[in-house]
mmCIF file of C-alpha atoms and ligand atoms in Angstrom:
data_model
loop_
_atom_site.group_PDB
_atom_site.id
_atom_site.type_symbol
_atom_site.label_atom_id
_atom_site.label_comp_id
_atom_site.label_asym_id
_atom_site.label_seq_id
_atom_site.Cartn_x
_atom_site.Cartn_y
_atom_site.Cartn_z
ATOM 1 C CA MET A 1 0.137 0.072 0.006
ATOM 2 C CA ILE A 2 1.447 3.629 -0.807
ATOM 3 C CA THR A 3 0.856 5.534 2.164
ATOM 4 C CA GLN A 4 0.041 9.597 1.776
ATOM 5 C CA SER A 5 3.513 10.681 2.440
ATOM 6 C CA ALA A 6 5.112 8.296 0.003
ATOM 7 C CA ALA A 7 2.952 9.461 -2.661
ATOM 8 C CA GLY A 8 3.825 13.204 -1.715
ATOM 9 C CA ASP A 9 7.640 12.044 -1.788
ATOM 10 C CA SER A 10 7.089 10.463 -5.203
ATOM 11 C CA ARG A 11 5.276 13.744 -6.508
ATOM 12 C CA ALA A 12 7.945 15.864 -5.014
ATOM 13 C CA ALA A 13 10.764 13.817 -6.472
ATOM 14 C CA GLU A 14 9.085 13.710 -9.877
ATOM 15 C CA ALA A 15 8.466 17.397 -9.525
ATOM 16 C CA ALA A 16 12.337 18.108 -9.009
ATOM 17 C CA LYS A 17 13.265 16.167 -11.819
ATOM 18 C CA GLU A 18 10.952 17.567 -14.470
ATOM 19 C CA MET A 19 12.043 21.221 -13.326
ATOM 20 C CA ALA A 20 15.821 20.109 -13.685
ATOM 21 C CA TRP A 21 14.802 18.612 -16.963
ATOM 22 C CA GLU A 22 13.468 21.815 -18.076
ATOM 23 C CA GLN A 23 16.374 23.647 -17.243
ATOM 24 C CA LEU A 24 18.623 21.053 -19.052
ATOM 25 C CA HIS A 25 16.579 21.501 -22.475
ATOM 26 C CA SER A 26 16.402 25.377 -21.978
ATOM 27 C CA GLY A 27 18.808 26.004 -24.608
ATOM 28 C CA PRO A 28 21.990 24.489 -25.993
ATOM 29 C CA TRP A 29 23.606 21.788 -24.201
ATOM 30 C CA HIS A 30 26.821 23.698 -23.328
ATOM 31 C CA SER A 31 24.940 26.527 -22.027
ATOM 32 C CA VAL A 32 23.236 24.420 -19.093
ATOM 33 C CA VAL A 33 24.488 25.728 -15.758
ATOM 34 C CA PRO A 34 26.341 22.754 -14.374
ATOM 35 C CA ILE A 35 24.461 22.935 -11.164
ATOM 36 C CA TRP A 36 21.063 21.849 -13.005
ATOM 37 C CA ARG A 37 23.073 18.977 -14.334
ATOM 38 C CA ASP A 38 23.790 17.362 -10.686
ATOM 39 C CA ALA A 39 20.324 18.530 -9.404
ATOM 40 C CA TYR A 40 18.630 16.622 -12.175
ATOM 41 C CA ALA A 41 21.114 13.651 -10.943
ATOM 42 C CA MET A 42 19.984 14.246 -7.636
ATOM 43 C CA ALA A 43 16.183 14.164 -8.363
ATOM 44 C CA CYS A 44 16.770 10.597 -10.239
ATOM 45 C CA LEU A 45 18.320 9.342 -7.014
ATOM 46 C CA TYR A 46 15.319 10.082 -5.521
ATOM 47 C CA VAL A 47 12.635 8.707 -7.942
ATOM 48 C CA ALA A 48 14.887 5.600 -8.170
ATOM 49 C CA LYS A 49 14.757 5.502 -4.282
ATOM 50 C CA ILE A 50 11.265 5.451 -4.468
ATOM 51 C CA HIS A 51 10.715 2.976 -7.023
ATOM 52 C CA TYR A 52 13.109 0.755 -5.384
ATOM 53 C CA SER A 53 11.268 0.829 -2.067
ATOM 54 C CA SER A 54 8.072 -0.257 -3.552
ATOM 55 C CA GLY A 55 9.967 -3.209 -5.623
ATOM 56 C CA GLU A 56 9.678 -1.479 -9.151
ATOM 57 C CA PHE A 57 13.593 -2.193 -9.936
ATOM 58 C CA ASN A 58 13.172 -1.570 -13.318
ATOM 59 C CA LEU A 59 11.807 1.666 -13.052
ATOM 60 C CA ALA A 60 14.615 2.573 -10.427
ATOM 61 C CA LEU A 61 17.166 1.453 -12.750
ATOM 62 C CA LYS A 62 15.758 3.836 -15.740
ATOM 63 C CA ALA A 63 15.739 6.501 -13.253
ATOM 64 C CA LEU A 64 19.228 5.975 -12.461
ATOM 65 C CA ASP A 65 20.678 5.706 -15.869
ATOM 66 C CA MET A 66 18.739 8.827 -16.946
ATOM 67 C CA GLY A 67 20.936 10.207 -13.977
ATOM 68 C CA LEU A 68 23.856 8.915 -15.541
ATOM 69 C CA ILE A 69 22.956 9.936 -19.081
ATOM 70 C CA MET A 70 21.899 13.278 -18.652
ATOM 71 C CA GLY A 71 22.961 14.297 -14.923
ATOM 72 C CA GLY A 72 26.278 15.974 -13.758
ATOM 73 C CA PHE A 73 29.274 14.276 -12.726
ATOM 74 C CA THR A 74 29.006 15.205 -8.825
ATOM 75 C CA LEU A 75 26.642 12.046 -8.149
ATOM 76 C CA ARG A 76 28.296 9.814 -10.523
ATOM 77 C CA ASP A 77 29.715 7.297 -7.961
ATOM 78 C CA ASP A 78 26.565 7.212 -5.947
ATOM 79 C CA LEU A 79 24.490 6.606 -9.244
ATOM 80 C CA ASN A 80 27.159 3.840 -9.682
ATOM 81 C CA LEU A 81 26.459 2.277 -6.634
ATOM 82 C CA CYS A 82 22.509 2.300 -6.385
ATOM 83 C CA ILE A 83 22.662 0.760 -10.090
ATOM 84 C CA GLY A 84 24.696 -1.939 -8.441
ATOM 85 C CA LYS A 85 22.212 -2.616 -5.810
ATOM 86 C CA VAL A 86 19.303 -2.252 -8.009
ATOM 87 C CA SER A 87 20.757 -4.490 -10.712
ATOM 88 C CA SER A 88 21.589 -7.194 -7.993
ATOM 89 C CA ALA A 89 17.702 -6.856 -7.035
ATOM 90 C CA LEU A 90 16.493 -7.229 -10.668
ATOM 91 C CA ARG A 91 18.952 -10.382 -11.088
ATOM 92 C CA GLY A 92 17.397 -11.879 -8.061
ATOM 93 C CA GLU A 93 21.018 -11.903 -6.400
ATOM 94 C CA ALA A 94 20.915 -10.448 -2.617
ATOM 95 C CA PHE A 95 23.110 -7.299 -2.651
ATOM 96 C CA SER A 96 23.842 -7.974 1.272
ATOM 97 C CA ASP A 97 20.641 -7.460 2.927
ATOM 98 C CA ASN A 98 17.455 -7.327 1.217
ATOM 99 C CA GLY A 99 14.890 -6.624 4.290
ATOM 100 C CA GLU A 100 13.019 -3.471 3.732
ATOM 101 C CA SER A 101 14.191 -1.512 6.685
ATOM 102 C CA ARG A 102 17.901 -2.251 5.886
ATOM 103 C CA ARG A 103 16.939 -0.853 2.492
ATOM 104 C CA ASN A 104 15.710 2.181 2.931
ATOM 105 C CA SER A 105 18.120 3.357 5.570
ATOM 106 C CA GLN A 106 20.949 2.469 3.063
ATOM 107 C CA TRP A 107 19.185 4.606 0.534
ATOM 108 C CA ARG A 108 18.839 7.364 3.028
ATOM 109 C CA MET A 109 22.551 7.398 3.754
ATOM 110 C CA ASP A 110 23.444 7.325 0.233
ATOM 111 C CA LEU A 111 21.304 10.340 -0.294
ATOM 112 C CA ASN A 112 22.481 12.081 2.616
ATOM 113 C CA MET A 113 26.200 12.016 1.445
ATOM 114 C CA ALA A 114 25.032 12.621 -1.985
ATOM 115 C CA GLU A 115 23.192 16.269 -0.980
ATOM 116 C CA VAL A 116 26.174 17.226 1.361
ATOM 117 C CA ARG A 117 28.197 16.793 -2.144
ATOM 118 C CA VAL A 118 26.126 18.727 -4.128
ATOM 119 C CA ILE A 119 25.921 21.537 -1.556
ATOM 120 C CA ASN A 120 29.782 21.419 -1.177
ATOM 121 C CA CYS A 121 30.272 21.426 -4.737
ATOM 122 C CA LYS A 122 28.002 24.413 -5.722
ATOM 123 C CA LEU A 123 30.516 26.856 -5.643
ATOM 124 C CA ARG A 124 33.107 24.898 -7.446
ATOM 125 C CA LEU A 125 30.621 23.979 -10.217
ATOM 126 C CA TYR A 126 30.087 27.952 -10.648
ATOM 127 C CA GLU A 127 33.823 28.068 -11.135
ATOM 128 C CA CYS A 128 34.243 25.369 -13.540
ATOM 129 C CA MET A 129 31.386 26.730 -15.572
ATOM 130 C CA ASN A 130 33.626 29.967 -16.535
ATOM 131 C CA ASN A 131 36.936 27.836 -17.433
ATOM 132 C CA PHE A 132 34.317 25.523 -19.370
ATOM 133 C CA ASP A 133 33.361 28.315 -21.720
ATOM 134 C CA ALA A 134 36.797 29.401 -22.121
ATOM 135 C CA LYS A 135 37.944 26.416 -23.060
ATOM 136 C CA TYR A 136 35.338 25.566 -25.682
ATOM 137 C CA LEU A 137 35.576 28.865 -27.351
ATOM 138 C CA LYS A 138 39.410 28.157 -28.072
ATOM 139 C CA VAL A 139 39.700 28.307 -31.754
ATOM 140 C CA LEU A 140 41.984 25.121 -32.979
ATOM 141 C CA ARG A 141 44.371 26.130 -35.455
ATOM 142 C CA LEU A 142 44.306 23.624 -38.891
ATOM 143 C CA LEU A 143 47.137 21.368 -39.099
ATOM 144 C CA PRO A 144 49.030 21.143 -42.683
ATOM 145 C CA VAL A 145 47.808 18.969 -45.030
ATOM 146 C CA LYS A 146 49.918 16.476 -47.183
ATOM 147 C CA SER A 147 49.081 15.806 -50.595
ATOM 148 C CA LEU A 148 45.994 13.228 -51.198
ATOM 149 C CA SER A 149 47.371 11.604 -53.954
ATOM 150 C CA CYS A 150 46.920 8.160 -52.351
ATOM 151 C CA LYS A 151 43.145 7.577 -52.375
ATOM 152 C CA THR A 152 43.041 5.029 -50.035
ATOM 153 C CA VAL A 153 44.104 5.422 -46.250
ATOM 154 C CA GLY A 154 47.061 3.657 -45.556
ATOM 155 C CA LYS A 155 47.386 0.651 -43.170
ATOM 156 C CA LYS A 156 50.372 0.089 -40.795
ATOM 157 C CA SER A 157 50.348 -3.115 -38.523
ATOM 158 C CA SER A 158 51.639 -2.630 -34.495
ATOM 159 C CA LEU A 159 52.308 1.023 -35.553
ATOM 160 C CA SER A 160 55.079 2.446 -32.968
ATOM 161 C CA LEU A 161 53.946 5.084 -30.829
ATOM 162 C CA GLU A 162 57.382 6.938 -32.270
ATOM 163 C CA GLY A 163 56.028 6.267 -35.639
ATOM 164 C CA PHE A 164 52.224 7.427 -34.969
ATOM 165 C CA LEU A 165 53.539 10.844 -33.261
ATOM 166 C CA GLN A 166 55.947 11.966 -36.211
ATOM 167 C CA ASP A 167 53.989 10.835 -39.279
ATOM 168 C CA HIS A 168 50.638 11.126 -38.184
ATOM 169 C CA LEU A 169 49.857 12.981 -35.024
ATOM 170 C CA ILE A 170 52.270 16.098 -35.770
ATOM 171 C CA SER A 171 51.627 16.018 -39.406
ATOM 172 C CA GLY A 172 47.882 15.654 -39.433
ATOM 173 C CA PHE A 173 47.361 12.622 -41.420
ATOM 174 C CA PRO A 174 45.089 9.643 -41.030
ATOM 175 C CA VAL A 175 46.102 6.206 -40.819
ATOM 176 C CA ILE A 176 44.597 2.714 -40.292
ATOM 177 C CA ILE A 177 46.375 0.649 -37.330
ATOM 178 C CA SER A 178 45.850 -2.750 -37.328
ATOM 179 C CA ASN A 179 46.907 -5.669 -34.965
ATOM 180 C CA SER A 180 46.787 -3.354 -32.155
ATOM 181 C CA MET A 181 43.546 -4.542 -30.266
ATOM 182 C CA THR A 182 44.136 -8.113 -30.297
ATOM 183 C CA HIS A 183 44.356 -7.652 -26.285
ATOM 184 C CA TRP A 184 40.977 -5.851 -26.025
ATOM 185 C CA PRO A 185 38.490 -8.420 -24.081
ATOM 186 C CA ALA A 186 35.572 -6.838 -25.974
ATOM 187 C CA LYS A 187 37.267 -8.549 -29.365
ATOM 188 C CA ASP A 188 36.153 -11.945 -28.125
ATOM 189 C CA ARG A 189 32.662 -10.880 -26.319
ATOM 190 C CA TRP A 190 30.790 -8.195 -28.201
ATOM 191 C CA ASN A 191 30.138 -10.649 -31.109
ATOM 192 C CA ASP A 192 28.001 -12.396 -28.812
ATOM 193 C CA MET A 193 24.695 -10.693 -28.536
ATOM 194 C CA ASN A 194 24.044 -12.975 -25.213
ATOM 195 C CA TYR A 195 27.057 -11.816 -23.446
ATOM 196 C CA LEU A 196 26.012 -7.991 -24.330
ATOM 197 C CA LYS A 197 22.313 -8.761 -23.035
ATOM 198 C CA LYS A 198 23.732 -10.396 -19.878
ATOM 199 C CA VAL A 199 25.863 -7.264 -19.130
ATOM 200 C CA ALA A 200 23.555 -4.506 -20.244
ATOM 201 C CA GLY A 201 20.125 -5.890 -21.419
ATOM 202 C CA PHE A 202 18.258 -4.076 -18.244
ATOM 203 C CA ARG A 203 20.012 -0.660 -18.667
ATOM 204 C CA THR A 204 18.363 2.124 -20.636
ATOM 205 C CA VAL A 205 20.191 3.770 -23.304
ATOM 206 C CA PRO A 206 19.526 6.739 -25.869
ATOM 207 C CA VAL A 207 19.460 5.562 -29.469
ATOM 208 C CA GLU A 208 18.705 7.588 -32.516
ATOM 209 C CA VAL A 209 15.981 6.596 -34.704
ATOM 210 C CA GLY A 210 15.858 7.613 -38.447
ATOM 211 C CA LYS A 211 18.149 8.007 -41.597
ATOM 212 C CA ASN A 212 20.441 10.346 -39.779
ATOM 213 C CA TYR A 213 20.547 13.429 -37.365
ATOM 214 C CA LEU A 214 20.552 16.089 -40.205
ATOM 215 C CA CYS A 215 16.814 14.486 -41.332
ATOM 216 C CA SER A 216 13.619 16.229 -40.144
ATOM 217 C CA GLU A 217 12.278 12.767 -39.325
ATOM 218 C CA TRP A 218 15.329 11.937 -36.814
ATOM 219 C CA LYS A 219 14.427 11.666 -33.350
ATOM 220 C CA GLN A 220 15.924 9.971 -30.316
ATOM 221 C CA GLU A 221 14.535 7.320 -27.995
ATOM 222 C CA LEU A 222 15.233 5.886 -24.629
ATOM 223 C CA ILE A 223 15.026 2.006 -24.549
ATOM 224 C CA THR A 224 16.421 -0.577 -22.832
ATOM 225 C CA PHE A 225 19.666 -2.253 -24.294
ATOM 226 C CA SER A 226 17.637 -5.515 -24.494
ATOM 227 C CA GLU A 227 14.995 -3.864 -26.769
ATOM 228 C CA PHE A 228 18.039 -1.993 -28.839
ATOM 229 C CA LEU A 229 19.618 -5.598 -29.267
ATOM 230 C CA GLU A 230 16.137 -7.100 -30.493
ATOM 231 C CA ARG A 231 15.773 -4.172 -33.249
ATOM 232 C CA ILE A 232 19.181 -4.857 -34.601
ATOM 233 C CA GLN A 233 18.422 -8.637 -34.735
ATOM 234 C CA SER A 234 15.244 -8.171 -36.308
ATOM 235 C CA ASN A 235 17.092 -7.219 -39.751
ATOM 236 C CA ASP A 236 13.935 -5.042 -41.046
ATOM 237 C CA CYS A 237 15.534 -1.681 -40.327
ATOM 238 C CA SER A 238 14.399 0.642 -43.211
ATOM 239 C CA ASN A 239 16.171 4.097 -43.270
ATOM 240 C CA ALA A 240 13.102 5.555 -41.683
ATOM 241 C CA ASP A 241 12.905 3.629 -38.629
ATOM 242 C CA MET A 242 17.041 2.458 -38.355
ATOM 243 C CA SER A 243 18.510 2.557 -34.741
ATOM 244 C CA TYR A 244 21.366 3.869 -33.776
ATOM 245 C CA LEU A 245 23.284 3.997 -30.512
ATOM 246 C CA ALA A 246 25.414 6.699 -31.689
ATOM 247 C CA GLN A 247 28.192 8.813 -29.868
ATOM 248 C CA HIS A 248 26.869 8.056 -26.372
ATOM 249 C CA GLN A 249 29.429 7.391 -23.272
ATOM 250 C CA LEU A 250 28.320 4.358 -22.706
ATOM 251 C CA PHE A 251 31.244 2.801 -21.095
ATOM 252 C CA GLU A 252 30.707 5.801 -18.219
ATOM 253 C CA GLN A 253 27.447 4.486 -17.873
ATOM 254 C CA ILE A 254 27.728 0.787 -17.916
ATOM 255 C CA GLN A 255 31.295 -0.129 -15.962
ATOM 256 C CA GLU A 256 31.025 -3.681 -16.748
ATOM 257 C CA LEU A 257 31.621 -2.654 -20.501
ATOM 258 C CA LYS A 258 34.212 -0.587 -19.855
ATOM 259 C CA GLN A 259 36.313 -3.266 -18.535
ATOM 260 C CA ASP A 260 36.082 -4.711 -21.922
ATOM 261 C CA ILE A 261 37.968 -1.898 -23.777
ATOM 262 C CA VAL A 262 41.535 -0.706 -23.720
ATOM 263 C CA ILE A 263 42.594 3.206 -24.136
ATOM 264 C CA PRO A 264 45.028 3.029 -26.895
ATOM 265 C CA ASP A 265 48.634 4.186 -25.827
ATOM 266 C CA TYR A 266 48.451 6.568 -28.953
ATOM 267 C CA CYS A 267 46.040 8.766 -27.275
ATOM 268 C CA PHE A 268 48.665 9.586 -24.845
ATOM 269 C CA VAL A 269 51.827 10.069 -27.063
ATOM 270 C CA GLY A 270 51.669 13.785 -27.522
ATOM 271 C CA GLY A 271 50.663 14.502 -23.830
ATOM 272 C CA GLY A 272 47.062 15.264 -24.597
ATOM 273 C CA GLU A 273 44.040 14.861 -22.317
ATOM 274 C CA MET A 274 41.272 12.589 -23.196
ATOM 275 C CA ARG A 275 37.750 14.198 -23.867
ATOM 276 C CA SER A 276 35.391 11.419 -24.480
ATOM 277 C CA ILE A 277 34.985 7.652 -24.987
ATOM 278 C CA ASN A 278 31.807 6.913 -27.398
ATOM 279 C CA ALA A 279 30.084 3.915 -28.632
ATOM 280 C CA TRP A 280 28.741 3.540 -31.735
ATOM 281 C CA PHE A 281 26.512 0.490 -32.036
ATOM 282 C CA GLY A 282 23.955 -0.088 -34.934
ATOM 283 C CA PRO A 283 22.671 -2.464 -37.677
ATOM 284 C CA PRO A 284 23.897 -2.363 -41.591
ATOM 285 C CA GLY A 285 23.521 0.673 -42.924
ATOM 286 C CA THR A 286 23.782 3.381 -40.312
ATOM 287 C CA VAL A 287 25.251 6.899 -41.992
ATOM 288 C CA THR A 288 26.984 9.456 -39.899
ATOM 289 C CA PRO A 289 26.707 12.253 -42.362
ATOM 290 C CA LEU A 290 29.878 14.370 -43.343
ATOM 291 C CA HIS A 291 30.814 16.383 -40.213
ATOM 292 C CA HIS A 292 34.141 17.157 -38.521
ATOM 293 C CA ASP A 293 35.252 17.410 -34.753
ATOM 294 C CA PRO A 294 37.673 19.467 -33.005
ATOM 295 C CA HIS A 295 39.425 16.674 -31.469
ATOM 296 C CA HIS A 296 41.979 13.689 -32.187
ATOM 297 C CA ASN A 297 39.965 10.798 -32.852
ATOM 298 C CA ILE A 298 40.813 6.921 -32.849
ATOM 299 C CA LEU A 299 37.767 4.871 -33.791
ATOM 300 C CA ALA A 300 38.291 1.516 -33.252
ATOM 301 C CA GLN A 301 36.303 -0.969 -35.120
ATOM 302 C CA VAL A 302 35.338 -3.928 -32.575
ATOM 303 C CA VAL A 303 32.476 -5.846 -34.352
ATOM 304 C CA GLY A 304 31.872 -5.396 -38.172
ATOM 305 C CA ARG A 305 33.123 -3.375 -40.646
ATOM 306 C CA LYS A 306 32.496 0.180 -42.133
ATOM 307 C CA TYR A 307 33.156 2.369 -44.885
ATOM 308 C CA ILE A 308 34.442 5.675 -44.258
ATOM 309 C CA ARG A 309 35.471 8.590 -46.475
ATOM 310 C CA LEU A 310 37.768 11.506 -45.230
ATOM 311 C CA TYR A 311 38.121 14.792 -46.761
ATOM 312 C CA PRO A 312 41.106 17.222 -45.034
ATOM 313 C CA ALA A 313 40.599 20.229 -42.720
ATOM 314 C CA SER A 314 41.784 22.880 -45.369
ATOM 315 C CA ILE A 315 38.999 22.194 -47.790
ATOM 316 C CA SER A 316 36.005 22.995 -45.112
ATOM 317 C CA GLU A 317 34.596 26.063 -47.307
ATOM 318 C CA GLU A 318 33.965 23.904 -50.382
ATOM 319 C CA LEU A 319 32.174 21.294 -48.556
ATOM 320 C CA TYR A 320 29.317 23.880 -47.807
ATOM 321 C CA PRO A 321 29.143 23.661 -44.179
ATOM 322 C CA HIS A 322 25.703 24.047 -42.591
ATOM 323 C CA SER A 323 25.242 28.094 -41.587
ATOM 324 C CA GLU A 324 23.479 27.508 -38.325
ATOM 325 C CA THR A 325 25.857 27.202 -35.469
ATOM 326 C CA MET A 326 24.491 24.161 -34.024
ATOM 327 C CA LEU A 327 25.278 22.379 -37.272
ATOM 328 C CA SER A 328 28.183 24.302 -38.420
ATOM 329 C CA ASN A 329 30.506 21.220 -38.136
ATOM 330 C CA SER A 330 28.096 19.384 -40.703
ATOM 331 C CA SER A 331 27.951 19.331 -44.399
ATOM 332 C CA GLN A 332 24.964 19.909 -46.439
ATOM 333 C CA VAL A 333 26.010 17.698 -48.992
ATOM 334 C CA ASP A 334 24.210 14.336 -48.702
ATOM 335 C CA LEU A 335 27.120 12.129 -50.161
ATOM 336 C CA ASP A 336 24.595 9.379 -50.640
ATOM 337 C CA ASN A 337 22.698 11.297 -52.982
ATOM 338 C CA ILE A 338 25.056 14.359 -54.180
ATOM 339 C CA ASP A 339 22.947 17.446 -55.683
ATOM 340 C CA ASP A 340 25.711 18.673 -58.207
ATOM 341 C CA LYS A 341 23.756 21.610 -59.175
ATOM 342 C CA GLU A 342 23.502 22.886 -55.606
ATOM 343 C CA PHE A 343 26.690 21.632 -54.605
ATOM 344 C CA PRO A 344 29.094 21.818 -57.875
ATOM 345 C CA LYS A 345 32.546 22.046 -56.221
ATOM 346 C CA VAL A 346 32.160 18.740 -54.272
ATOM 347 C CA LEU A 347 32.585 16.031 -57.385
ATOM 348 C CA ASP A 348 35.752 17.492 -57.961
ATOM 349 C CA LEU A 349 37.363 17.475 -54.394
ATOM 350 C CA GLU A 350 40.158 14.758 -53.252
ATOM 351 C CA PHE A 351 39.525 12.686 -50.533
ATOM 352 C CA VAL A 352 40.890 9.457 -49.108
ATOM 353 C CA ASP A 353 38.478 6.412 -47.813
ATOM 354 C CA CYS A 354 38.710 3.091 -46.563
ATOM 355 C CA ILE A 355 36.772 0.012 -45.232
ATOM 356 C CA LEU A 356 37.854 -0.263 -41.701
ATOM 357 C CA GLU A 357 37.710 -3.762 -40.815
ATOM 358 C CA GLU A 358 37.092 -5.788 -37.216
ATOM 359 C CA GLY A 359 39.991 -5.162 -35.252
ATOM 360 C CA GLU A 360 41.409 -2.056 -37.000
ATOM 361 C CA MET A 361 41.731 1.659 -35.582
ATOM 362 C CA LEU A 362 41.527 4.662 -37.746
ATOM 363 C CA TYR A 363 43.440 7.995 -36.956
ATOM 364 C CA ILE A 364 41.191 10.944 -37.660
ATOM 365 C CA PRO A 365 42.868 14.364 -37.079
ATOM 366 C CA PRO A 366 41.117 17.144 -35.630
ATOM 367 C CA LYS A 367 38.762 18.932 -38.110
ATOM 368 C CA TRP A 368 38.971 16.314 -40.875
ATOM 369 C CA TRP A 369 35.869 15.826 -42.315
ATOM 370 C CA HIS A 370 34.438 12.229 -42.212
ATOM 371 C CA TYR A 371 31.256 10.434 -43.241
ATOM 372 C CA VAL A 372 30.650 6.866 -41.957
ATOM 373 C CA ARG A 373 28.668 3.868 -42.951
ATOM 374 C CA SER A 374 28.208 0.495 -41.471
ATOM 375 C CA LEU A 375 28.631 -2.333 -43.903
ATOM 376 C CA THR A 376 27.264 -5.129 -41.378
ATOM 377 C CA THR A 377 25.958 -4.908 -37.865
ATOM 378 C CA SER A 378 29.003 -2.858 -36.248
ATOM 379 C CA PHE A 379 30.176 -1.846 -32.891
ATOM 380 C CA SER A 380 32.774 0.876 -32.781
ATOM 381 C CA VAL A 381 34.462 2.897 -29.720
ATOM 382 C CA SER A 382 35.566 6.523 -30.530
ATOM 383 C CA PHE A 383 38.323 7.892 -28.347
ATOM 384 C CA TRP A 384 38.620 11.874 -28.544
ATOM 385 C CA TRP A 385 41.327 13.659 -27.199
ATOM 386 C CA SER A 386 42.655 17.213 -27.272
ATOM 387 C CA ASP A 387 46.478 18.607 -27.606
ATOM 388 C CA ALA A 388 48.612 19.330 -24.571
ATOM 389 C CA PRO A 389 47.604 22.567 -23.065
ATOM 390 C CA ASN A 390 50.798 24.287 -24.273
ATOM 391 C CA SER A 391 51.055 22.467 -27.566
ATOM 392 C CA PRO A 392 51.587 24.747 -30.577
ATOM 393 C CA ASP A 393 48.154 23.757 -31.713
ATOM 394 C CA SER A 394 46.001 23.880 -28.574
HETATM 395 O O1 AKG B 1 31.221 5.652 -36.475
HETATM 396 C C1 AKG B 1 30.372 6.390 -36.977
HETATM 397 O O2 AKG B 1 29.158 6.362 -37.616
HETATM 398 C C2 AKG B 1 30.909 7.852 -36.726
HETATM 399 C C3 AKG B 1 31.963 8.117 -35.705
HETATM 400 C C4 AKG B 1 32.582 9.382 -35.697
HETATM 401 O O3 AKG B 1 31.710 10.380 -36.163
HETATM 402 C C5 AKG B 1 33.510 9.936 -35.030
HETATM 403 O O4 AKG B 1 34.235 8.950 -34.185
HETATM 404 O O5 AKG B 1 33.473 10.930 -34.931
#
């Protein structure tokens, strides 16, 4: 039976969550005041607690995942701790003691600690916010570009760190590195959908639905990882309902999967700083349209294969970038269906391309335009890092 006070708690928690949610959607993501992201995570913890106390473990886990996906960093450990407990409950395993009173008092302790952390962090967060803007407004200098006379991206087996630094990182030129992922646990595990289902099936993840993010019918959905695996396996993904778990920090969210990957040493050779590690998991035919990113990128192909086309940063203007700020890193040109009347220059532009095979990694230098199409069911991981703070390019 739900008591009056429990119902009141539940309404208050949901209202707090909605209020923070509205703040998260009040403008571009980068301008959201960080404390609201922590407030959202906090509200998710409360909502999860209420679901957990009434035995609604799936709903509790969903709220906690939302906290991880959309919330700030301050409460990440608390969310992860609670996810461990709820996941144990869902699997029918005893966490340590399943008694009702114990369950609630444990939550109360976690939440009290979390609240103290939010209050302590408030001031620090405001400071961070100011630095954040300065960091992201910094304009990256374009790296010099070598001739593109060779049309296919070169492939090097077990490339040395020195070779990577000299021939690719400094000169800003792409390369495929083979035989450098053989030690990743993911190489054996992620081809097995049952493994993925077991480790992450109950978890909620954001997926993109539609042809690609530039199309008007494109949307994002939150579904469980099991539902997503079913969609991938159903084999009837037309363009319109293609689901793609794209550019999501899945490994921050699901710790078990993080243990399956290894950050390539190449990401550290220039003394730079890791920015984000993203998952790209989907059926054959997913397309990431032509765009560029500000960071160095190693795209590691764990499962399946992808076609990738790259244009150097120096020819940005000829690729007709969108004029709106939010999309200015994306080209208006649809490479699957080039309108040569509207975009006459594109057909003459030189590019390099490749098929990235399972077990290979592609280095994409900052600001290089890339278009990516999966040729099979595909699971890739991108590692983005920035230059060392005092390097000439930073
Ligand atoms: O694999 C994809 O679909 C896109 C990857 C990408 O754009 C990136 O890693 O920056």
